[in-house]
mmCIF file of C-alpha atoms in Angstrom:
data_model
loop_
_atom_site.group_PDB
_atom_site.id
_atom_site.type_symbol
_atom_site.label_atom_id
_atom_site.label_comp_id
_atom_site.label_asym_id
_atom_site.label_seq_id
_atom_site.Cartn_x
_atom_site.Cartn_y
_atom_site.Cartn_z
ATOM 1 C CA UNK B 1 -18.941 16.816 5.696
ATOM 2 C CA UNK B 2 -20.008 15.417 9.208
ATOM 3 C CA UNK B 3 -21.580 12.123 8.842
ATOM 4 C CA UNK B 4 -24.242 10.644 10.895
ATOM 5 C CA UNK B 5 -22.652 7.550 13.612
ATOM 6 C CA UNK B 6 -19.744 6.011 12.666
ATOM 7 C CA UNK B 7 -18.153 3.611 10.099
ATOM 8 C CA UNK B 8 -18.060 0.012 9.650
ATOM 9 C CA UNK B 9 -15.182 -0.440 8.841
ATOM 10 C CA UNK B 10 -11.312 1.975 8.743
ATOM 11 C CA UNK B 11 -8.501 1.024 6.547
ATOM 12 C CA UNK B 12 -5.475 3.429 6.929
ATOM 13 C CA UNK B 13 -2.183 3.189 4.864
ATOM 14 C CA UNK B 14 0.826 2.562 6.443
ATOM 15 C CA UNK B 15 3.834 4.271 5.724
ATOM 16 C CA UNK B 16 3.358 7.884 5.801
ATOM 17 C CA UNK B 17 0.152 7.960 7.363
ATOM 18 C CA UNK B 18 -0.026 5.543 9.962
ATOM 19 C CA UNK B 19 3.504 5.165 10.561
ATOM 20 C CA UNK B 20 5.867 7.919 11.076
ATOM 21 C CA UNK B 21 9.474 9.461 9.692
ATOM 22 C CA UNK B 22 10.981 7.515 12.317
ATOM 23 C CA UNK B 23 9.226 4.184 11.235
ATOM 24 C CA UNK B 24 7.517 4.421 14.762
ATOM 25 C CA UNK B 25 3.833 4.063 15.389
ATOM 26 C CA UNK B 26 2.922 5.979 18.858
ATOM 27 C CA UNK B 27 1.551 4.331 21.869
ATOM 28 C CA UNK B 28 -1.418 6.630 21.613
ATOM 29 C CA UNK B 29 -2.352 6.154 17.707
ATOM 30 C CA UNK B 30 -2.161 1.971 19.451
ATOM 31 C CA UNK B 31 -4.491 3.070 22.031
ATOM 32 C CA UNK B 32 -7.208 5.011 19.583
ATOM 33 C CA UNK B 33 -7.087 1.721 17.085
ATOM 34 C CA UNK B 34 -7.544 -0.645 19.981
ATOM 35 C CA UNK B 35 -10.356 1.655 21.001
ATOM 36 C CA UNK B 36 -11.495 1.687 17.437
ATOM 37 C CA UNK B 37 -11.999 -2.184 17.816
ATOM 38 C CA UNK B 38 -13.708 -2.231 21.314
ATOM 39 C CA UNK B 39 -16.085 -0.286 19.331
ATOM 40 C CA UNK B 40 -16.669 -3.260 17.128
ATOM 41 C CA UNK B 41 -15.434 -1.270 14.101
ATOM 42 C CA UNK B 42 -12.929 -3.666 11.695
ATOM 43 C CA UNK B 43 -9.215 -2.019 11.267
ATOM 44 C CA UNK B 44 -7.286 -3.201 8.184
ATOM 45 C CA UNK B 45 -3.996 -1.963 7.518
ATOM 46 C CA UNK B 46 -4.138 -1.332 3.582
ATOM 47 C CA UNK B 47 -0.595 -0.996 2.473
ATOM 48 C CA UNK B 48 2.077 -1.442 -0.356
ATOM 49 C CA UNK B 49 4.439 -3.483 1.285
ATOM 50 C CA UNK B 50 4.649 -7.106 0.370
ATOM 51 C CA UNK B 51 4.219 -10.187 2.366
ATOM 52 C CA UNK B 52 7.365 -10.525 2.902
ATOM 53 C CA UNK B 53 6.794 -7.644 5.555
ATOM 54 C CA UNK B 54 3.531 -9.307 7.073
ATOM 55 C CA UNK B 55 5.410 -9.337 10.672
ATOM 56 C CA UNK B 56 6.549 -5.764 10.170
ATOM 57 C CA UNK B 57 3.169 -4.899 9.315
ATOM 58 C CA UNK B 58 1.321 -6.619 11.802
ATOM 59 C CA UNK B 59 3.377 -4.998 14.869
ATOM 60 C CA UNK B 60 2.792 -1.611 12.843
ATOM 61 C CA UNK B 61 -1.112 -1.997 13.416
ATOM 62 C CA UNK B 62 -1.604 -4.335 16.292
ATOM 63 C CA UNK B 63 -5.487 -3.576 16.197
ATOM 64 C CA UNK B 64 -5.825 -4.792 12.013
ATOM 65 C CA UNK B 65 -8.248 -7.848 11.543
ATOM 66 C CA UNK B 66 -7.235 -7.460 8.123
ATOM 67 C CA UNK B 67 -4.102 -6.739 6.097
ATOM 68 C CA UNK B 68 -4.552 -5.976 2.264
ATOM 69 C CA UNK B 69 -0.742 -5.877 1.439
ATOM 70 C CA UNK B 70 1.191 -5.480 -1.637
ATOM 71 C CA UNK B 71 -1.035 -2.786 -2.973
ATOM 72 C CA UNK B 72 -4.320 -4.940 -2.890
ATOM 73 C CA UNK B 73 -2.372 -8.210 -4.301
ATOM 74 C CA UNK B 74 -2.334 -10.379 -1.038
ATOM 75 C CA UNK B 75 -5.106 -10.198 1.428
ATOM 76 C CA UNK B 76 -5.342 -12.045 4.640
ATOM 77 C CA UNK B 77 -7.905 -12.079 7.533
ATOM 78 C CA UNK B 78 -5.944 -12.481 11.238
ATOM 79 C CA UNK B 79 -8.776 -13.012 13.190
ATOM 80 C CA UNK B 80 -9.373 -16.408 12.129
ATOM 81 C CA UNK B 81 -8.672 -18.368 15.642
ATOM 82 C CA UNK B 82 -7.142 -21.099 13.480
ATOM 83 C CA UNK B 83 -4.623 -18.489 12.275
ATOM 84 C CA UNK B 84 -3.971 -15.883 9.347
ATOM 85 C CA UNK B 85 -5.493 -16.797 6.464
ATOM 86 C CA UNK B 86 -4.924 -15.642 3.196
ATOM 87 C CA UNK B 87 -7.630 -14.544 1.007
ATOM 88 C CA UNK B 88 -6.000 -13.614 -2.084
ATOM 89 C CA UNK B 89 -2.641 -13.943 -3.542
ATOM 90 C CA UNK B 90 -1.653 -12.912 -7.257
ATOM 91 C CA UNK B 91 1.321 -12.593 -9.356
ATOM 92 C CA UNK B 92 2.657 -11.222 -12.537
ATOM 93 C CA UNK B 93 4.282 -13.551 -14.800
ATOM 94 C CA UNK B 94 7.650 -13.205 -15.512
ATOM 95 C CA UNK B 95 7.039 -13.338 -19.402
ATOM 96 C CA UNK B 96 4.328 -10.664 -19.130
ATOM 97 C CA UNK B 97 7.276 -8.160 -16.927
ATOM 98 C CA UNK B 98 9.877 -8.928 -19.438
ATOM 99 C CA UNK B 99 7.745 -7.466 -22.201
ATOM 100 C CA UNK B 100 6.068 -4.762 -20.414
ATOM 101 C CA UNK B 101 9.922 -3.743 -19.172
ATOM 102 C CA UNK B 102 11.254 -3.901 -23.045
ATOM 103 C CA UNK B 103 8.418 -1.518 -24.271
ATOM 104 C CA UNK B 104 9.034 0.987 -21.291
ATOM 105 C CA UNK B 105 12.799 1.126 -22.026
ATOM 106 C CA UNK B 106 12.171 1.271 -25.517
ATOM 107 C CA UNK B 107 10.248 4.453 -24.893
ATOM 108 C CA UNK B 108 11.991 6.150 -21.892
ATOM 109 C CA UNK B 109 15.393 4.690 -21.703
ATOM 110 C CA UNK B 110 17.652 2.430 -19.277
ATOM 111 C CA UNK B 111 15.358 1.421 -16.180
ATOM 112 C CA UNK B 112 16.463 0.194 -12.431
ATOM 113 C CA UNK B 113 14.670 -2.519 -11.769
ATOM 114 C CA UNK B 114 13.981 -4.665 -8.534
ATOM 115 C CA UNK B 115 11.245 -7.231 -7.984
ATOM 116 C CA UNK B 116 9.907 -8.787 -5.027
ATOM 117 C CA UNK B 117 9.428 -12.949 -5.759
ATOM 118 C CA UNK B 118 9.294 -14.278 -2.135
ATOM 119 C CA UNK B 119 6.636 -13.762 0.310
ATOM 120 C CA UNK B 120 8.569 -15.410 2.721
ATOM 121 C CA UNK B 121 9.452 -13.478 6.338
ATOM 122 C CA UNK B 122 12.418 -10.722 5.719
ATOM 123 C CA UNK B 123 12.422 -11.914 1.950
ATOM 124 C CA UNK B 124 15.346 -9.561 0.194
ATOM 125 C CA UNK B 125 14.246 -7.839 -2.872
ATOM 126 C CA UNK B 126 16.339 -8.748 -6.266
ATOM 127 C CA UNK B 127 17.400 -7.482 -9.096
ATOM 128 C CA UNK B 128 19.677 -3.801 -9.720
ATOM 129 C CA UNK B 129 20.305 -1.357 -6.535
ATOM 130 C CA UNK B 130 19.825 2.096 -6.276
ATOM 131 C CA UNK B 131 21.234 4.102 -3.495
ATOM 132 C CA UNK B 132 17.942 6.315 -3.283
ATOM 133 C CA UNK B 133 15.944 2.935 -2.233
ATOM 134 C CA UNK B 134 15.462 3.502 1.795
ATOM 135 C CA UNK B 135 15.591 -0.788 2.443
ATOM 136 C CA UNK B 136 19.395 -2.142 1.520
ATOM 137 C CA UNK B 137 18.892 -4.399 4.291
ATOM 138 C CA UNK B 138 16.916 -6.501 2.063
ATOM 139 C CA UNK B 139 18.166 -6.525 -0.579
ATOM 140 C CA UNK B 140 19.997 -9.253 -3.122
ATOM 141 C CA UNK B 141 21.798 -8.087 -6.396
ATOM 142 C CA UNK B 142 20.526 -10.607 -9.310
ATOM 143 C CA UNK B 143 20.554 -10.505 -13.347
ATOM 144 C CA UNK B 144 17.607 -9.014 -14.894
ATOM 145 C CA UNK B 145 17.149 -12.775 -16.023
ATOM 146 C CA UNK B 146 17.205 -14.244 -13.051
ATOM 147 C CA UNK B 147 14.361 -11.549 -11.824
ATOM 148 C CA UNK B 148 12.396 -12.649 -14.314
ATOM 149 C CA UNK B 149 12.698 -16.083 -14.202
ATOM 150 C CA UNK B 150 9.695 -16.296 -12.138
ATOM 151 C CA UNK B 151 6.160 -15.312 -11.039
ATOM 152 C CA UNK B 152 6.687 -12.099 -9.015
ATOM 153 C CA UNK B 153 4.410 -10.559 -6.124
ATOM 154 C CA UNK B 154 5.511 -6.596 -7.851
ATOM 155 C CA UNK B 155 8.308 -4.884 -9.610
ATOM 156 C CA UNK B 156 9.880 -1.165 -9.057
ATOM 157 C CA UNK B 157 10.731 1.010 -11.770
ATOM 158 C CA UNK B 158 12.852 4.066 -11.996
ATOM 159 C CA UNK B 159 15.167 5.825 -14.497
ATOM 160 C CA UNK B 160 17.599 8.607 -14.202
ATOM 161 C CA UNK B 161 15.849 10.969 -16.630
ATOM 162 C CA UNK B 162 11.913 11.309 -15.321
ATOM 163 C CA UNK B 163 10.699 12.279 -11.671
ATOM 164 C CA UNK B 164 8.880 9.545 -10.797
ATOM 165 C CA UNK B 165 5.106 11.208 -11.319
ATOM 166 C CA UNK B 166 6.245 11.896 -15.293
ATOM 167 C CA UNK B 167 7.764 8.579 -15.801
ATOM 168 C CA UNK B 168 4.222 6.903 -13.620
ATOM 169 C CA UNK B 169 2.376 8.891 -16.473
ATOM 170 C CA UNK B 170 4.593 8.002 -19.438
ATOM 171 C CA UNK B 171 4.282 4.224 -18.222
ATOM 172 C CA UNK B 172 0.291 4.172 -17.999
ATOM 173 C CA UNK B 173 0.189 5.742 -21.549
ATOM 174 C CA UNK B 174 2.323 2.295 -22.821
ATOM 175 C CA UNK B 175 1.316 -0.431 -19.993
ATOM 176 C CA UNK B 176 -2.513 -1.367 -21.017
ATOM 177 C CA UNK B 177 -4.604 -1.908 -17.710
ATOM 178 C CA UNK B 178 -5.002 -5.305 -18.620
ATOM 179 C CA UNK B 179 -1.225 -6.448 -18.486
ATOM 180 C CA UNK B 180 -0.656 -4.769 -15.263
ATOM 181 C CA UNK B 181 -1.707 -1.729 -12.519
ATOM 182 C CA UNK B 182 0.730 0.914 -12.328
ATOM 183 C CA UNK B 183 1.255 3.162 -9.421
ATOM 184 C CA UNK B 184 3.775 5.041 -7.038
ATOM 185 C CA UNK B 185 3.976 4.610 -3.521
ATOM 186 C CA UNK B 186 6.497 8.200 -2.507
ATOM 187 C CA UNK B 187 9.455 5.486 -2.971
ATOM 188 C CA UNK B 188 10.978 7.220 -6.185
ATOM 189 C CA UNK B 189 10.128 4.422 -8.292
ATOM 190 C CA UNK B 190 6.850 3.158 -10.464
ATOM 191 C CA UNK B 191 5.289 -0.172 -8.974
ATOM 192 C CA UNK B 192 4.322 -2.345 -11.250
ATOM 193 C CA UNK B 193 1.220 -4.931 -9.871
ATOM 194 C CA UNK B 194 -0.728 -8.076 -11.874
ATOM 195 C CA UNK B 195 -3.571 -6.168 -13.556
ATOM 196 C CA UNK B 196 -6.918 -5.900 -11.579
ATOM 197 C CA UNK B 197 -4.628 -5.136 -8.240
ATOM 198 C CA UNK B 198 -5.062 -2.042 -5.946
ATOM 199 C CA UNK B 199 -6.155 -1.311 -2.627
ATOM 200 C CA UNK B 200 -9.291 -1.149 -3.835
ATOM 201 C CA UNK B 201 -9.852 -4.433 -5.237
ATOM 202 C CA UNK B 202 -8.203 -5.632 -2.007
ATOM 203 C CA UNK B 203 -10.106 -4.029 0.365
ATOM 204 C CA UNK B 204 -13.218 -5.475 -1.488
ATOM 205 C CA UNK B 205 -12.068 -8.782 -0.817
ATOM 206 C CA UNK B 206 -12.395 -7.741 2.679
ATOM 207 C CA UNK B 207 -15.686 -5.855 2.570
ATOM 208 C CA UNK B 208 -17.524 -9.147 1.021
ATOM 209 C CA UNK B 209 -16.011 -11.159 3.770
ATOM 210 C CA UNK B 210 -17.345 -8.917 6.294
ATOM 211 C CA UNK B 211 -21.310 -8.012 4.741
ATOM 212 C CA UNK B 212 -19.830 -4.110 4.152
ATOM 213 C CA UNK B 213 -21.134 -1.507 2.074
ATOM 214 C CA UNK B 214 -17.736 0.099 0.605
ATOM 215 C CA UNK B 215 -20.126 3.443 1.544
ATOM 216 C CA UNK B 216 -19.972 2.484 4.909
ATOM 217 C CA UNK B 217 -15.866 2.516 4.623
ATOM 218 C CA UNK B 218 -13.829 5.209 5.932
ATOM 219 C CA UNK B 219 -9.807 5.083 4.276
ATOM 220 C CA UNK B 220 -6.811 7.070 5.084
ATOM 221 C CA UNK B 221 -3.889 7.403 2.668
ATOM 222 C CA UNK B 222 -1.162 9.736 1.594
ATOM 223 C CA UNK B 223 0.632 8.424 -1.884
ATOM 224 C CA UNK B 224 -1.178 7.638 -5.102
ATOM 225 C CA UNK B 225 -1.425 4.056 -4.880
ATOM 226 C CA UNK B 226 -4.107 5.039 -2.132
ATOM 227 C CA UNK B 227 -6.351 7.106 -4.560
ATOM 228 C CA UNK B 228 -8.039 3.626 -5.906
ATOM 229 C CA UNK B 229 -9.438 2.589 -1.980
ATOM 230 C CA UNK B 230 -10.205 7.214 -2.556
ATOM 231 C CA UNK B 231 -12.812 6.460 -5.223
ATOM 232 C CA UNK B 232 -14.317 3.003 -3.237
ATOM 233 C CA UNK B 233 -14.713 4.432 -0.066
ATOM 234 C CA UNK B 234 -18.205 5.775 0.638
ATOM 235 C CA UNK B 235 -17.916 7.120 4.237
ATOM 236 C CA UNK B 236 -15.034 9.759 4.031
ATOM 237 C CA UNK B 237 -12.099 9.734 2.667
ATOM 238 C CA UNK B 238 -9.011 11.094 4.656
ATOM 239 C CA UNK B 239 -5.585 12.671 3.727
ATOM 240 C CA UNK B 240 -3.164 13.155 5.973
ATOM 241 C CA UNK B 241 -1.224 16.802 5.632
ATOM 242 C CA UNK B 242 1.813 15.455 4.235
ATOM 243 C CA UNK B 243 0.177 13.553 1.154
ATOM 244 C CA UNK B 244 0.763 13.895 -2.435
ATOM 245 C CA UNK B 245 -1.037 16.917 -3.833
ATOM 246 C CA UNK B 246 -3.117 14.043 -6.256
ATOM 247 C CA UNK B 247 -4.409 12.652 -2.715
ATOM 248 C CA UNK B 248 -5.174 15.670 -1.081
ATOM 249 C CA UNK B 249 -7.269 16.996 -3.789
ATOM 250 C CA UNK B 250 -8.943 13.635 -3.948
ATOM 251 C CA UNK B 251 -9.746 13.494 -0.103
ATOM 252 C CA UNK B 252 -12.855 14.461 1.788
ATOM 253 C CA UNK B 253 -11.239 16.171 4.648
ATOM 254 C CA UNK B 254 -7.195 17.026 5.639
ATOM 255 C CA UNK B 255 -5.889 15.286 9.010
ATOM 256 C CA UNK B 256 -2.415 16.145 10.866
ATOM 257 C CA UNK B 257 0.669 15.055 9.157
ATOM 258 C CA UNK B 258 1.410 10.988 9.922
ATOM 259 C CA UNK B 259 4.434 12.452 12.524
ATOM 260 C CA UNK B 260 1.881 14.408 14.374
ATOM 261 C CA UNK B 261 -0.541 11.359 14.639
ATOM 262 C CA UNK B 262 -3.045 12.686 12.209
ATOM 263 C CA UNK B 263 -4.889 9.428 11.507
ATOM 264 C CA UNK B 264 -5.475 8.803 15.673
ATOM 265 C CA UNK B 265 -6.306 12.353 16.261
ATOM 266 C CA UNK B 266 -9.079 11.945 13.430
ATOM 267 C CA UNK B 267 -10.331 8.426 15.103
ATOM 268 C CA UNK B 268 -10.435 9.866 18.405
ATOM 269 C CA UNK B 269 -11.896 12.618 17.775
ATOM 270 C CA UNK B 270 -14.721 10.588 15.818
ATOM 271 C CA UNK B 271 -14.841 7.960 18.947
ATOM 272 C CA UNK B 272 -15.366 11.072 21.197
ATOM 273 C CA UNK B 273 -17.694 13.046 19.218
#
């Protein structure tokens, strides 16, 4: 459906949407979000990575005057003259993991298991490696205790025996909603958030801030941790071609694939119209 004017504010996901196969983001999809701005439109980058990769992040989507990262979890505003400041920051308790871990494995066998504890810049990831995860540059083998042993920003989940999807569903039908928000990101494993966390809840944080009607919002995602900011989002909600089948079905209308610039070919085209 062809809406009437434009947005008031565009959050895009990252990785596999905004960004492409080569980790790259093109000098034109820079160009359409800077022209985005000039149009006095917000950007936010809305995207799983942690704090840890605010720098990565930021580069990614030069244009964002918002970054909800860590699936919804941290939120911070960068146009702030005084500097970034963070809007929301929550954690899982280590106790509350341990238990929710011990009932999964109970119920689906032997789990990998990292966790990400540090926002700090480059942070590594802890706990058991996997040779499927994409990031061994940051990463630090530790004992499932010493993962534990503190408040943590998310966890990843995986086991030998269930495509990620089955074991996502298996999880949700032990994990209550109320000890913690399970999703998958197209990383193989099952991220486990504090309760009350998605990109939804995030971008709200945002929305408030700025006076916005989340039917004024216009998203673009491609994994299933984007299909919470799918059911907020008022304005249209935007798949690229290469999403998960759960997010295409969800979306409003199908853009180009993230390697063919699908999210700046939709924005231009929108600018132009």
């Amino acid at each position: 459906m062809t809406r009437p004017g434009l947005p008031k504010l565009i959050a895009t996901d990252l990785d596999g949407t905004l960004v492409r196969s080569d980790d790259t983001v093109s000098a034109y999809t820079h160009g359409v979000l800077d022209r985005v701005r000039a149009a006095g439109i917000p950007v936010v980058g809305a995207t799983g990575r942690g704090p840890r990769l605010a720098e990565l992040s930021r580069n990614d989507i030069r244009a964002a005057d918002f970054l909800v990262m860590a699936g919804g979890g941290w939120v911070v505003d960068q146009s702030d003259p005084a500097g970034p400041l963070v809007l929301r920051d929550e954690r899982l308790r280590g106790e509350v993991l341990a238990r929710l871990l011990a009932d999964l494995e109970a119920a689906v066998g032997p789990l990998t298991v990292m966790v990400e504890a540090s926002g700090e810049h480059d942070a590594p990831l802890w706990g058991d490696y996997h040779p499927s995860w994409p990031y061994p540059d940051r990463f630090e083998a530790r004992s499932r205790a010493e993962c534990l042993s503190c408040d943590v920003v998310k966890a990843f989940a995986r086991t030998e025996d269930h495509h990620v999807d089955e074991l996502l569903a298996a999880a949700r039908r032990i994990v209550s909603p109320e000890v913690a928000t399970l999703t998958q990101a197209g990383l193989g494993f099952v991220e486990i958030c504090p309760p009350g966390v998605d990109k939804a809840t995030g971008l709200s944080v945002v929305a408030e801030r700025l006076g916005v009607d989340p039917a004024d919002v216009l998203v673009f995602g491609d994994q299933p941790n984007d299909l919470p900011m799918f059911g907020w989002a008022g304005w249209s909600r935007v798949a690229v071609a290469n999403a998960h089948p759960e997010v295409r079905a969800a979306a409003d209308e199908i853009t180009l694939r993230n390697d063919d610039d699908g999210v700046a070919v939709y924005l231009d085209r929108l600018l132009s119209r």
